[in-house]
Coordinates of C-alpha atoms and ligand atoms in Angstrom, one line a residue:
X80 CA -11.0 -3.4 12.4
X81 CA -11.8 -4.1 8.8
X82 CA -9.7 -7.1 7.8
X83 CA -9.6 -8.0 4.1
X84 CA -9.2 -11.6 5.0
X85 CA -9.5 -14.6 2.8
X86 CA -12.5 -17.0 3.0
X87 CA -11.7 -19.6 5.6
X88 CA -15.2 -21.2 5.6
X89 CA -14.8 -24.0 3.1
X90 CA -17.8 -26.0 4.5
X91 CA -20.0 -25.3 1.5
X92 CA -22.9 -24.4 3.8
X93 CA -25.0 -22.4 1.4
X94 CA -28.4 -23.7 2.4
X95 CA -30.5 -20.9 0.8
X96 CA -29.1 -20.6 -2.6
X97 CA -30.6 -23.9 -3.9
X98 CA -34.0 -23.2 -2.3
X99 CA -34.0 -19.7 -3.6
X100 CA -33.2 -20.6 -7.2
X101 CA -36.6 -22.4 -7.3
X102 CA -38.4 -19.6 -5.5
X103 CA -37.2 -16.4 -7.1
X104 CA -35.4 -15.2 -10.1
X105 CA -31.9 -14.3 -9.3
X106 CA -31.9 -12.1 -12.3
X107 CA -34.1 -9.7 -10.4
X108 CA -31.5 -9.4 -7.6
X109 CA -28.6 -8.9 -10.0
X110 CA -30.2 -6.5 -12.4
X111 CA -33.5 -5.0 -11.1
X112 CA -33.7 -2.0 -8.8
X113 CA -32.8 -2.7 -5.2
X114 CA -36.3 -2.2 -4.0
X115 CA -37.5 -4.7 -6.5
X116 CA -34.8 -7.1 -5.6
X117 CA -35.5 -6.7 -1.9
X118 CA -39.3 -7.1 -2.2
X119 CA -38.9 -10.3 -4.3
X120 CA -36.6 -11.7 -1.7
X121 CA -38.2 -10.8 1.5
X122 CA -40.4 -13.3 3.3
X123 CA -44.0 -12.2 3.9
X124 CA -43.3 -11.4 7.5
X125 CA -40.6 -9.0 6.4
X126 CA -42.8 -7.2 4.0
X127 CA -45.3 -6.7 6.9
X128 CA -42.6 -4.8 8.8
X129 CA -43.1 -1.1 8.5
X130 CA -39.7 -0.5 9.9
X131 CA -38.0 -2.6 7.3
X132 CA -39.9 -0.9 4.5
X133 CA -39.2 2.5 5.9
X134 CA -35.6 1.8 6.5
X135 CA -35.0 0.2 3.1
X136 CA -36.6 3.2 1.4
X137 CA -39.5 1.3 -0.1
X138 CA -41.9 3.7 1.5
X139 CA -41.5 7.1 3.2
X140 CA -40.3 6.9 6.9
X141 CA -42.8 8.1 9.4
X142 CA -41.6 11.1 11.5
X143 CA -39.9 9.9 14.7
X144 CA -40.9 11.3 18.0
X145 CA -37.8 9.8 19.6
X146 CA -35.2 11.6 17.5
X147 CA -35.3 15.4 17.5
X148 CA -31.8 16.6 16.9
X149 CA -30.6 18.4 13.8
X150 CA -28.5 15.9 11.8
X151 CA -25.0 16.4 10.5
X152 CA -25.4 17.2 6.8
X153 CA -23.6 15.0 4.2
X154 CA -21.7 18.1 3.1
X155 CA -20.3 18.7 6.6
X156 CA -19.2 15.1 7.5
X157 CA -15.7 14.9 6.2
X158 CA -12.2 16.2 7.0
X159 CA -9.6 15.9 9.8
X160 CA -11.9 17.0 12.7
X161 CA -15.1 15.4 14.1
X162 CA -18.5 17.0 13.3
X163 CA -21.5 16.7 15.6
X164 CA -25.2 17.7 15.5
X165 CA -25.5 21.4 16.4
X166 CA -27.7 20.3 19.3
X167 CA -24.8 18.4 20.8
X168 CA -21.2 18.9 22.0
X169 CA -18.2 16.6 22.5
X170 CA -14.7 16.5 24.0
X171 CA -11.9 13.9 23.8
X172 CA -10.9 11.7 26.8
X173 CA -8.3 9.1 27.4
X174 CA -6.3 9.2 24.2
X175 CA -3.8 6.4 23.4
X176 CA -0.7 7.0 25.6
X177 CA -2.5 8.9 28.3
X178 CA -0.8 7.9 31.6
X179 CA -2.9 5.6 33.7
X180 CA -2.2 7.7 36.8
X181 CA -1.8 11.5 36.8
X182 CA 1.9 11.1 37.8
X183 CA 2.6 8.4 35.2
X184 CA 4.8 8.7 32.1
X185 CA 3.6 11.3 29.6
X186 CA 3.0 10.2 26.0
X187 CA 5.8 10.6 23.6
X188 CA 6.0 8.9 20.3
X189 CA 6.9 6.2 19.7
X190 CA 6.4 4.9 23.2
X191 CA 8.9 2.7 25.1
X192 CA 7.6 -0.7 26.4
X193 CA 8.0 0.5 30.0
X194 CA 5.9 3.6 29.3
X195 CA 3.2 1.9 27.2
X196 CA 2.6 -0.6 30.0
X197 CA 1.6 2.3 32.3
X198 CA -0.4 4.1 29.6
X199 CA -3.8 3.8 27.9
X200 CA -3.6 1.4 24.9
X201 CA -4.4 2.1 21.3
X202 CA -7.2 0.9 19.0
X203 CA -10.1 2.0 21.3
X204 CA -13.1 -0.2 20.6
X205 CA -16.0 -1.7 22.8
X206 CA -16.3 -0.2 26.3
X207 CA -18.5 -0.1 29.3
X208 CA -19.1 2.6 31.9
X209 CA -19.5 1.1 35.4
X210 CA -20.8 3.7 38.0
X211 CA -18.5 3.9 41.0
X212 CA -19.4 1.3 43.6
X213 CA -21.7 2.6 46.4
X214 CA -22.4 5.8 44.4
X215 CA -25.5 7.8 45.1
X216 CA -27.9 8.2 42.2
X217 CA -26.4 11.5 41.1
X218 CA -22.8 10.4 41.6
X219 CA -23.5 7.3 39.5
X220 CA -23.9 9.7 36.5
X221 CA -20.7 11.6 37.1
X222 CA -18.1 9.1 38.5
X223 CA -17.3 5.7 37.4
X224 CA -14.8 3.2 35.9
X225 CA -14.5 3.0 32.1
X226 CA -13.4 -0.3 30.7
X227 CA -12.0 0.2 27.2
X228 CA -10.9 -2.4 24.7
X229 CA -7.7 -1.8 22.7
X230 CA -8.3 -3.8 19.6
X231 CA -5.2 -3.2 17.5
X232 CA -2.5 -0.8 16.4
X233 CA -0.4 -1.1 13.3
X234 CA 3.3 -1.3 13.8
X235 CA 3.7 1.9 11.8
X236 CA 1.4 3.7 14.1
X237 CA 2.6 2.2 17.4
X238 CA 6.3 1.7 16.7
X239 CA 6.9 4.1 13.8
X240 CA 8.2 1.3 11.6
X241 CA 6.7 -1.7 9.8
X242 CA 8.6 -4.4 11.6
X243 CA 9.7 -4.9 15.2
X244 CA 13.5 -5.0 15.6
X245 CA 13.8 -6.3 19.1
X246 CA 11.9 -8.0 21.9
X247 CA 11.3 -4.5 23.3
X248 CA 9.5 -3.4 20.2
X249 CA 7.3 -6.5 20.4
X250 CA 6.5 -5.8 24.1
X251 CA 5.6 -2.2 23.2
X252 CA 3.1 -3.5 20.6
X253 CA 1.8 -6.1 23.0
X254 CA 1.3 -3.6 25.8
X255 CA -0.6 -1.3 23.4
X256 CA -3.2 -4.1 23.0
X257 CA -5.7 -5.4 25.5
X258 CA -7.9 -3.5 27.9
X259 CA -7.8 -0.4 30.2
X260 CA -9.8 0.1 33.3
X261 CA -9.7 3.8 34.3
X262 CA -11.6 5.7 36.9
X263 CA -13.1 8.9 35.5
X264 CA -15.1 11.8 37.0
X265 CA -17.0 14.7 35.7
X266 CA -15.6 18.0 36.7
X267 CA -17.7 20.9 35.5
X268 CA -18.6 20.0 32.0
X269 CA -15.6 17.9 31.3
X270 CA -14.8 14.3 32.2
X271 CA -11.2 13.6 33.5
X272 CA -9.1 10.6 34.5
X273 CA -8.5 10.5 38.2
X274 CA -5.8 8.9 40.3
X275 CA -7.1 5.5 41.5
X276 CA -5.9 2.1 42.6
X277 CA -8.5 0.7 40.2
X278 CA -6.6 2.1 37.1
X279 CA -5.2 -0.9 35.4
X280 CA -3.9 -2.3 32.1
X281 CA -4.6 -5.9 31.0
X282 CA -2.5 -6.8 27.9
X283 CA -1.0 -9.7 26.0
X284 CA 1.2 -10.8 28.9
X285 CA -1.2 -10.4 31.8
X286 CA -1.8 -13.8 33.6
X287 CA -5.2 -15.2 32.7
X288 CA -7.1 -18.4 33.7
X289 CA -9.5 -20.6 31.9
X290 CA -12.9 -21.7 33.1
X291 CA -15.8 -23.9 31.8
X292 CA -15.7 -27.1 29.8
X293 CA -12.3 -26.5 28.1
X294 CA -10.4 -25.6 31.2
X295 CA -7.6 -28.1 31.9
X296 CA -8.0 -29.8 28.6
X297 CA -4.9 -30.9 26.7
X298 CA -5.9 -28.5 23.9
X299 CA -5.0 -25.6 26.2
X300 CA -1.6 -27.0 27.3
X301 CA 1.7 -26.4 25.6
X302 CA 4.8 -28.6 25.6
X303 CA 6.7 -25.6 27.1
X304 CA 4.3 -25.7 30.1
X305 CA 4.0 -21.9 30.1
X306 CA 1.0 -20.6 32.0
X307 CA -1.8 -19.0 30.0
X308 CA -1.4 -15.2 29.6
X309 CA -2.9 -12.4 27.7
X310 CA -5.8 -11.2 25.7
X311 CA -5.6 -9.7 22.2
X312 CA -7.6 -8.0 19.4
X313 CA -10.2 -7.0 22.0
X314 CA -13.0 -5.9 19.7
X315 CA -16.4 -5.3 21.2
X316 CA -17.7 -6.0 24.6
X317 CA -20.5 -6.9 27.0
X318 CA -21.3 -6.6 30.6
X319 CA -22.9 -8.9 33.1
X320 CA -25.8 -8.3 35.6
X321 CA -23.2 -9.2 38.3
X322 CA -21.1 -6.1 37.4
X323 CA -18.2 -7.6 35.4
X324 CA -16.8 -6.7 32.0
X325 CA -16.7 -9.0 29.0
X326 CA -14.0 -8.4 26.3
X327 CA -14.1 -10.3 23.0
X328 CA -11.0 -11.7 21.2
X329 CA -11.6 -11.2 17.5
X330 CA -8.7 -11.4 14.9
X331 CA -6.3 -13.3 17.2
X332 CA -5.0 -15.3 14.3
X333 CA -3.2 -12.3 12.9
X334 CA -0.7 -12.1 15.8
X335 CA 0.7 -15.5 15.1
X336 CA 3.3 -16.3 12.4
X337 CA 5.9 -18.9 11.7
X338 CA 9.7 -18.5 11.7
X339 CA 10.3 -22.0 10.4
X340 CA 8.6 -24.8 8.5
X341 CA 4.9 -25.0 9.4
X342 CA 1.8 -26.1 7.6
X343 CA -1.7 -25.2 8.9
X344 CA -3.9 -27.9 10.2
X345 CA -7.4 -27.8 8.9
X346 CA -8.5 -26.3 12.2
X347 CA -5.8 -23.6 12.0
X348 CA -6.8 -22.9 8.4
X349 CA -10.5 -22.5 9.4
X350 CA -9.4 -19.8 11.9
X351 CA -7.2 -18.1 9.3
X352 CA -3.7 -18.8 10.7
X353 CA -0.9 -18.1 8.2
X354 CA 2.9 -17.9 8.3
X355 CA 2.9 -14.1 8.3
X356 CA -0.3 -13.4 10.1
X357 CA -1.1 -9.7 9.9
X358 CA 2.7 -9.0 9.8
X359 CA 3.0 -7.8 13.4
X360 CA 6.2 -9.9 13.5
X361 CA 5.7 -11.0 17.2
X362 CA 6.8 -14.5 16.3
X363 CA 10.3 -13.3 15.6
X364 CA 10.9 -12.3 19.2
X365 CA 8.2 -14.1 21.2
X366 CA 8.1 -17.9 20.7
X367 CA 4.5 -18.1 22.0
X368 CA 3.4 -16.6 18.8
X369 CA 5.6 -18.8 16.6
X370 CA 3.4 -21.5 15.1
X371 CA 6.5 -23.4 14.0
X372 CA 7.9 -23.6 17.5
X373 CA 7.0 -27.1 18.8
X374 CA 7.4 -26.0 22.4
X375 CA 4.4 -23.6 21.9
X376 CA 2.1 -26.0 20.1
X377 CA -1.5 -25.2 21.1
X378 CA -0.8 -21.6 22.2
X379 CA -3.2 -20.4 19.5
X380 CA -6.0 -22.4 21.2
X381 CA -5.7 -20.0 24.1
X382 CA -7.1 -17.1 22.1
X383 CA -10.5 -16.5 20.5
X384 CA -12.5 -16.5 23.7
X385 CA -14.7 -14.2 25.7
X386 CA -12.8 -12.9 28.7
X387 CA -14.4 -11.8 32.0
X388 CA -12.8 -9.0 34.0
X389 CA -13.9 -7.6 37.4
X390 CA -13.3 -3.9 36.9
X391 CA -13.5 -3.3 40.7
X392 CA -10.8 -5.7 41.7
X393 CA -7.5 -4.6 40.2
X394 CA -5.9 -7.8 41.5
X395 CA -8.4 -10.1 39.9
X396 CA -7.2 -12.5 37.2
X397 CA -9.2 -12.3 33.9
X398 CA -11.1 -15.5 33.2
X399 CA -11.6 -16.9 29.7
X400 CA -15.1 -18.4 29.6
X401 CA -14.8 -21.4 27.3
X402 CA -18.5 -22.3 27.4
X403 CA -19.1 -19.4 25.0
X404 CA -17.0 -21.1 22.3
X405 CA -13.9 -20.1 20.4
X406 CA -14.7 -18.0 17.3
X407 CA -13.5 -14.6 16.1
X408 CA -15.7 -13.0 18.8
X409 CA -16.8 -9.5 17.7
X410 CA -18.9 -8.7 20.7
X411 CA -21.5 -10.1 23.1
X412 CA -25.0 -8.8 24.0
X413 CA -26.0 -10.3 27.3
X414 CA -29.6 -10.2 28.6
X415 CA -31.5 -11.9 31.4
X416 CA -34.4 -13.9 30.2
X417 CA -37.7 -13.9 32.1
X418 CA -36.7 -17.2 33.6
X419 CA -33.5 -15.7 35.1
X420 CA -31.2 -17.4 32.6
X421 CA -28.6 -15.2 31.0
X422 CA -28.7 -15.3 27.2
X423 CA -25.8 -14.0 25.2
X424 CA -25.8 -13.2 21.4
X425 CA -22.5 -13.2 19.6
X426 CA -21.3 -12.5 16.0
X427 CA -18.2 -14.2 14.4
X428 CA -16.8 -11.5 12.1
X429 CA -15.5 -13.2 9.0
X430 CA -17.0 -13.5 5.6
X431 CA -19.5 -16.4 5.6
X432 CA -19.3 -17.0 9.3
X433 CA -22.0 -17.4 11.8
X434 CA -24.2 -15.9 14.6
X435 CA -24.2 -17.7 18.0
X436 CA -26.3 -17.7 21.1
X437 CA -25.5 -19.0 24.6
X438 CA -28.0 -19.8 27.3
X439 CA -26.9 -20.4 30.9
X440 CA -27.8 -23.7 32.6
X441 CA -30.1 -21.9 35.1
X442 CA -31.2 -18.7 36.8
X443 CA -28.0 -16.6 37.1
X444 CA -28.7 -15.6 40.7
X445 CA -29.2 -19.2 41.8
X446 CA -26.1 -20.3 40.0
X447 CA -23.9 -17.6 41.5
X448 CA -25.3 -18.3 44.9
X449 CA -23.9 -21.8 44.8
X450 CA -20.6 -20.5 43.5
X451 CA -21.1 -21.3 39.8
X452 CA -20.6 -18.9 37.0
X453 CA -23.6 -18.7 34.6
X454 CA -21.0 -18.4 31.9
X455 CA -19.4 -21.8 32.7
X456 CA -22.4 -24.1 32.3
X457 CA -24.9 -23.7 29.5
X458 CA -25.8 -24.4 25.9
X459 CA -24.1 -22.9 22.9
X460 CA -26.1 -22.6 19.6
X461 CA -25.5 -21.4 16.1
X462 CA -28.1 -19.8 13.9
X463 CA -29.7 -21.2 10.8
X464 CA -31.9 -18.6 8.9
X465 CA -34.7 -20.3 6.9
X466 CA -36.0 -18.6 3.8
X467 CA -39.6 -18.3 5.1
X468 CA -38.7 -15.8 7.9
X469 CA -38.2 -18.5 10.5
X470 CA -34.9 -19.8 11.9
X471 CA -33.4 -22.4 14.2
X472 CA -30.8 -22.4 16.9
X473 CA -28.7 -25.5 16.4
X474 CA -26.9 -26.7 19.6
X475 CA -23.2 -27.3 19.5
X476 CA -23.1 -30.4 21.7
X477 CA -21.1 -33.6 21.6
X478 CA -24.5 -35.4 22.3
X479 CA -25.4 -34.7 18.7
X480 CA -24.2 -37.8 16.7
X481 CA -23.3 -35.5 13.8
X482 CA -20.7 -33.8 16.0
X483 CA -19.7 -37.0 17.9
X484 CA -18.5 -38.3 14.5
X485 CA -15.9 -35.5 14.3
X486 CA -15.0 -34.6 17.9
X487 CA -14.0 -36.5 21.0
X488 CA -15.5 -34.4 23.6
X489 CA -17.4 -31.1 24.3
X490 CA -14.1 -29.3 24.9
X491 CA -13.1 -30.0 21.2
X492 CA -16.5 -28.9 20.0
X493 CA -16.1 -25.5 21.8
X494 CA -12.5 -25.0 20.9
X495 CA -13.3 -25.6 17.2
X496 CA -16.8 -24.1 17.4
X497 CA -16.5 -22.9 13.8
X498 CA -15.9 -26.4 12.5
X499 CA -18.7 -27.8 14.6
X500 CA -21.1 -25.1 13.3
X501 CA -20.0 -26.1 9.7
X502 CA -21.1 -29.7 10.4
X503 CA -24.5 -28.5 11.7
X504 CA -25.4 -26.5 8.6
X505 CA -25.4 -23.0 10.1
X506 CA -26.1 -20.1 7.8
X507 CA -23.0 -18.3 6.5
X508 CA -23.5 -14.6 7.0
X509 CA -22.1 -11.4 5.6
X510 CA -19.6 -10.8 8.5
X511 CA -21.6 -10.7 11.7
X512 CA -20.4 -7.8 13.9
X513 CA -22.2 -6.4 16.9
X514 CA -25.5 -7.6 18.4
X515 CA -27.9 -5.7 20.7
X516 CA -31.2 -6.4 22.3
X517 CA -34.0 -3.9 21.9
X518 CA -36.6 -3.2 24.7
X519 CA -39.3 -5.0 22.7
X520 CA -37.2 -8.2 22.8
X521 CA -35.8 -8.0 19.2
X522 CA -32.2 -8.8 18.7
X523 CA -30.3 -6.8 16.0
X524 CA -27.0 -7.8 14.4
X525 CA -24.9 -5.8 12.0
X526 CA -23.7 -7.6 8.9
X527 CA -21.0 -5.2 7.8
X528 CA -20.4 -6.3 4.2
X529 CA -19.2 -9.2 2.0
X530 CA -17.5 -8.4 -1.2
X531 CA -17.1 -12.1 -1.9
X532 CA -20.7 -13.2 -1.8
X533 CA -21.7 -14.7 -5.1
X534 CA -25.0 -16.3 -4.1
X535 CA -27.6 -14.1 -2.5
X536 CA -30.1 -15.6 -0.1
X537 CA -32.9 -14.3 1.9
X538 CA -30.9 -13.4 5.0
X539 CA -28.0 -12.0 2.9
X540 CA -29.9 -10.6 -0.1
X541 CA -27.1 -8.8 -1.9
X542 CA -24.3 -10.5 -4.0
X543 CA -21.8 -9.0 -3.6
X544 CA -22.8 -7.1 -0.5
X545 CA -20.6 -4.0 -0.7
X546 CA -22.1 -2.0 2.1
X547 CA -23.8 -4.3 4.6
X548 CA -27.2 -4.7 6.2
X549 CA -28.8 -5.2 9.6
X550 CA -30.8 -8.3 10.5
X551 CA -33.1 -8.7 13.4
X552 CA -34.8 -11.7 15.0
X553 CA -37.1 -12.6 17.9
X554 CA -36.5 -15.8 19.9
X555 CA -39.3 -18.2 21.0
X556 CA -39.8 -19.6 24.5
X557 CA -39.1 -16.3 26.3
X558 CA -35.7 -16.3 24.6
X559 CA -34.8 -19.9 25.7
X560 CA -36.4 -21.6 22.6
X561 CA -34.6 -23.0 19.6
X562 CA -36.9 -21.3 17.1
X563 CA -37.0 -17.7 16.0
X564 CA -38.5 -15.4 13.5
X565 CA -36.4 -12.9 11.6
X566 CA -36.5 -9.8 9.4
X567 CA -34.1 -7.5 7.5
X568 CA -34.2 -4.2 9.3
X569 CA -32.2 -2.2 6.9
X570 CA -30.0 -2.4 3.8
X571 CA -27.2 0.2 3.9
X572 CA -27.0 0.5 0.1
X573 CA -30.5 2.0 0.0
X574 CA -29.3 5.0 1.9
X575 CA -26.7 6.3 -0.6
X576 CA -27.0 9.6 -2.1
X577 CA -29.5 10.8 0.5
X578 CA -29.0 12.6 3.8
X579 CA -29.1 9.2 5.4
X580 CA -26.1 8.0 3.5
X581 CA -24.1 5.3 5.3
X582 CA -22.5 1.9 4.8
X583 CA -20.6 -0.8 6.7
X584 CA -22.7 -0.9 9.9
X585 CA -20.6 -2.3 12.8
X586 CA -21.2 -1.0 16.3
X587 CA -24.8 -1.1 17.4
X588 CA -26.7 -0.3 20.5
X589 CA -30.5 -0.3 21.2
X590 CA -31.4 2.1 24.0
X591 CA -34.3 1.5 26.4
X592 CA -36.6 3.8 24.4
X593 CA -36.3 2.1 21.0
X594 CA -33.6 4.1 19.4
X595 CA -30.8 2.2 17.6
X596 CA -27.3 3.8 17.6
X597 CA -25.5 2.6 14.5
X598 CA -21.7 3.1 14.0
X599 CA -19.8 2.5 10.8
X600 CA -16.4 1.0 9.9
X601 CA -15.6 1.2 6.2
X602 CA -15.3 3.5 3.2
X603 CA -18.4 5.7 3.5
X604 CA -20.2 7.0 0.4
X605 CA -20.9 10.7 -0.5
X606 CA -17.6 11.9 0.9
X607 CA -18.4 11.1 4.5
X608 CA -16.1 10.0 7.3
X609 CA -17.1 7.1 9.4
X610 CA -20.1 8.0 11.5
X611 CA -22.7 7.3 14.1
X612 CA -26.4 7.5 13.3
X613 CA -29.5 7.1 15.4
X614 CA -32.5 5.1 14.0
X615 CA -36.0 4.9 15.3
X616 CA -36.7 1.1 15.4
X617 CA -40.5 1.7 14.9
X618 CA -40.5 4.3 12.1
X619 CA -37.2 3.5 10.5
X620 CA -36.1 7.1 10.5
X621 CA -32.4 7.6 10.5
X622 CA -30.4 10.7 11.5
X623 CA -26.6 11.3 11.6
X624 CA -25.5 12.4 15.0
X625 CA -21.7 12.4 14.6
X626 CA -18.9 11.9 12.0
X627 CA -15.4 11.0 13.0
X628 CA -12.1 12.1 11.3
X629 CA -10.4 11.1 8.1
X630 CA -9.3 7.5 8.1
X631 CA -10.9 6.5 11.5
X632 CA -13.6 4.1 12.5
X633 CA -16.3 5.1 14.9
X634 CA -16.9 2.3 17.5
X635 CA -17.6 1.5 21.1
X636 CA -20.7 2.8 22.9
X637 CA -21.7 3.2 26.5
X638 CA -23.6 5.8 28.6
X639 CA -24.0 6.9 32.2
X640 CA -27.1 5.3 33.8
X641 CA -29.2 8.5 33.2
X642 CA -28.1 8.5 29.5
X643 CA -27.1 12.1 29.6
X644 CA -23.5 11.3 28.8
X645 CA -22.5 9.1 25.9
X646 CA -19.0 7.7 25.4
X647 CA -17.9 6.5 21.9
X648 CA -14.4 6.0 20.3
X649 CA -12.5 7.1 17.3
X650 CA -10.2 4.2 16.3
X651 CA -7.1 4.6 14.1
X652 CA -7.7 8.3 13.2
X653 CA -6.0 9.0 9.9
X654 CA -4.9 5.3 9.9
X655 CA -2.0 6.7 12.0
X656 CA -0.9 9.1 9.3
X657 CA -0.2 12.6 10.7
X658 CA -0.6 14.0 7.1
X659 CA -4.3 13.0 7.3
X660 CA -5.3 14.1 10.8
X661 CA -3.6 15.0 14.1
X662 CA -6.6 14.2 16.2
X663 CA -7.0 14.9 19.1
X664 CA -4.4 17.6 18.5
X665 CA -5.5 20.5 16.3
X666 CA -4.4 20.1 12.7
X667 CA -0.6 20.8 12.4
X668 CA 0.4 18.2 9.8
X669 CA 3.0 16.6 12.2
X670 CA 1.5 15.4 15.5
X671 CA 0.8 11.6 15.5
X672 CA -3.0 11.0 15.6
X673 CA -4.2 9.1 18.7
X674 CA -7.2 6.9 19.2
X675 CA -9.5 8.4 21.8
X676 CA -12.8 8.3 23.6
X677 CA -15.3 11.0 22.6
X678 CA -17.6 12.2 25.4
X679 CA -20.9 13.4 23.9
X680 CA -23.7 15.4 25.6
X681 CA -26.8 17.2 24.5
X682 CA -26.4 20.9 24.9
X683 CA -29.7 21.1 26.8
X684 CA -28.6 18.2 29.0
X685 CA -31.2 15.8 27.6
X686 CA -31.1 12.1 26.8
X687 CA -28.5 11.3 24.2
X688 CA -30.0 10.3 20.9
X689 CA -33.1 12.5 21.4
Ligands
FEO266 FE1 -13.3 -5.7 15.4 FE2 -15.2 -6.9 13.3 O1 -14.5 -5.5 14.1
CA267 CA1 -12.2 -2.0 14.6
CA268 CA1 -15.7 -3.7 11.1
CA269 CA1 -16.1 -3.9 14.8

């Protein structure tokens, strides 16, 4: 989702601009060629990086041995239908409204609440393929559960009107959001949804529980005493080594509004709450989402978390893991450090917001053995990027006197993680979206764009940053340390007008061979639809594998264990307008377009991305 939201970070954390004014001439950035600007800005460690040089166009990319497919040409990448490399093929799976079970209610538009509750949601985003439990090696690649996030659906797309007119309309919208867990199987060359007791919807009214330091805290209790329920604006995702799914609540503020007199607290303002939200109108028929309803005071603190779901237990209650902090969680990349600790990297997608890291208190296997979740006890940090190519992880802890001055306990620090990070002097970034960890240990994060940046700095070198960039870093101490070194991997603007043209990087995934899959969400240059490219992290070479349909966003990425099947999503095709595209129906000018998963394979059955 690309939200043109206001700037809610008023902390004034702009630690680089002052330093940089003494170091480099800002005129070069504002007027010189981009290559010149980039080379004057980059720290020496960055200039030493061949990948950065290649990817930013300051020298010719080396030929990749990892990427061999024929790319989609700029001239072919537009229109109402997807385009894929001629070495690949695709088919659509699980469109919005598909019944969860083969005998469930068929899609008809607009859906009723009763039907939508038993159908795949809209706004397909992050997702994970879990091989079916107990599968043989070959079955693991042809049979599994797909967990899919349903980030958002505009009222005009879901309901066929701008405003809900009844509680039923609001329920339809709420049931369209959340997560689907669906069992899928490969039959011949095509993947299908199969009947299963695992097939399940989790939505805005599904019972949930809280765990970790904020669980049971007064900040999560409402005067009405209503039990916690629901997850919303489920953007990107992660998965744990113990086989569960993580769904990330991003623009949760947009679903709240006020029917009566209400004035935002400073904390509410910092999270972007307003009296109309994103105009879903839920507050008119559901008091939970009415910020002016005193009985539902604090309801908004129950959103903005990372939620853990056991895909294999359809009766399990989703758990909000509060130790990972409350931000506009884009996604989470979770890895196991050499020590056995789990380490999670997370972006907070708003202009001038931050990048976070979580480290579990101990070895994840030892923690789970004694009945503790590695996601309940640990340390949360926020990133500060220094101009010399080094950086620091600043811990969000009440033990820090700077934070103890502003907060009463750790639960408050975590619930208001953005405010705590402001006090620590974290580096405001150009909208941190997905993170991913490459096989060499580097962590990559997409910074999608920032049209409001006025002061460039080393980590965010364009002002304004219309088209985004990708930053990478490497942590010290086998990933547990608080120091890191960093680099710019790529500046999207440098690719315009070439066959590599792309902008607004969002979804990103590093495969185990050193390829980087990059997905876009934003107005592309050179007439292109949103797209997915594959980069070689060593040579910087970039090739376009896929382009979506008019008005969509390409997002979500997961593969079978053998990496012969790739699943991605087209979100909001045509922005819901049937005059733009009727996907996945063939163009007819009338059929409502539906978000869907796209299953991609190499025609020769090879590894995807090769
Ligand atoms: Fe849900 Fe920041 O994209
Ligand atoms: Ca999106
Ligand atoms: Ca985006
Ligand atoms: Ca996104």
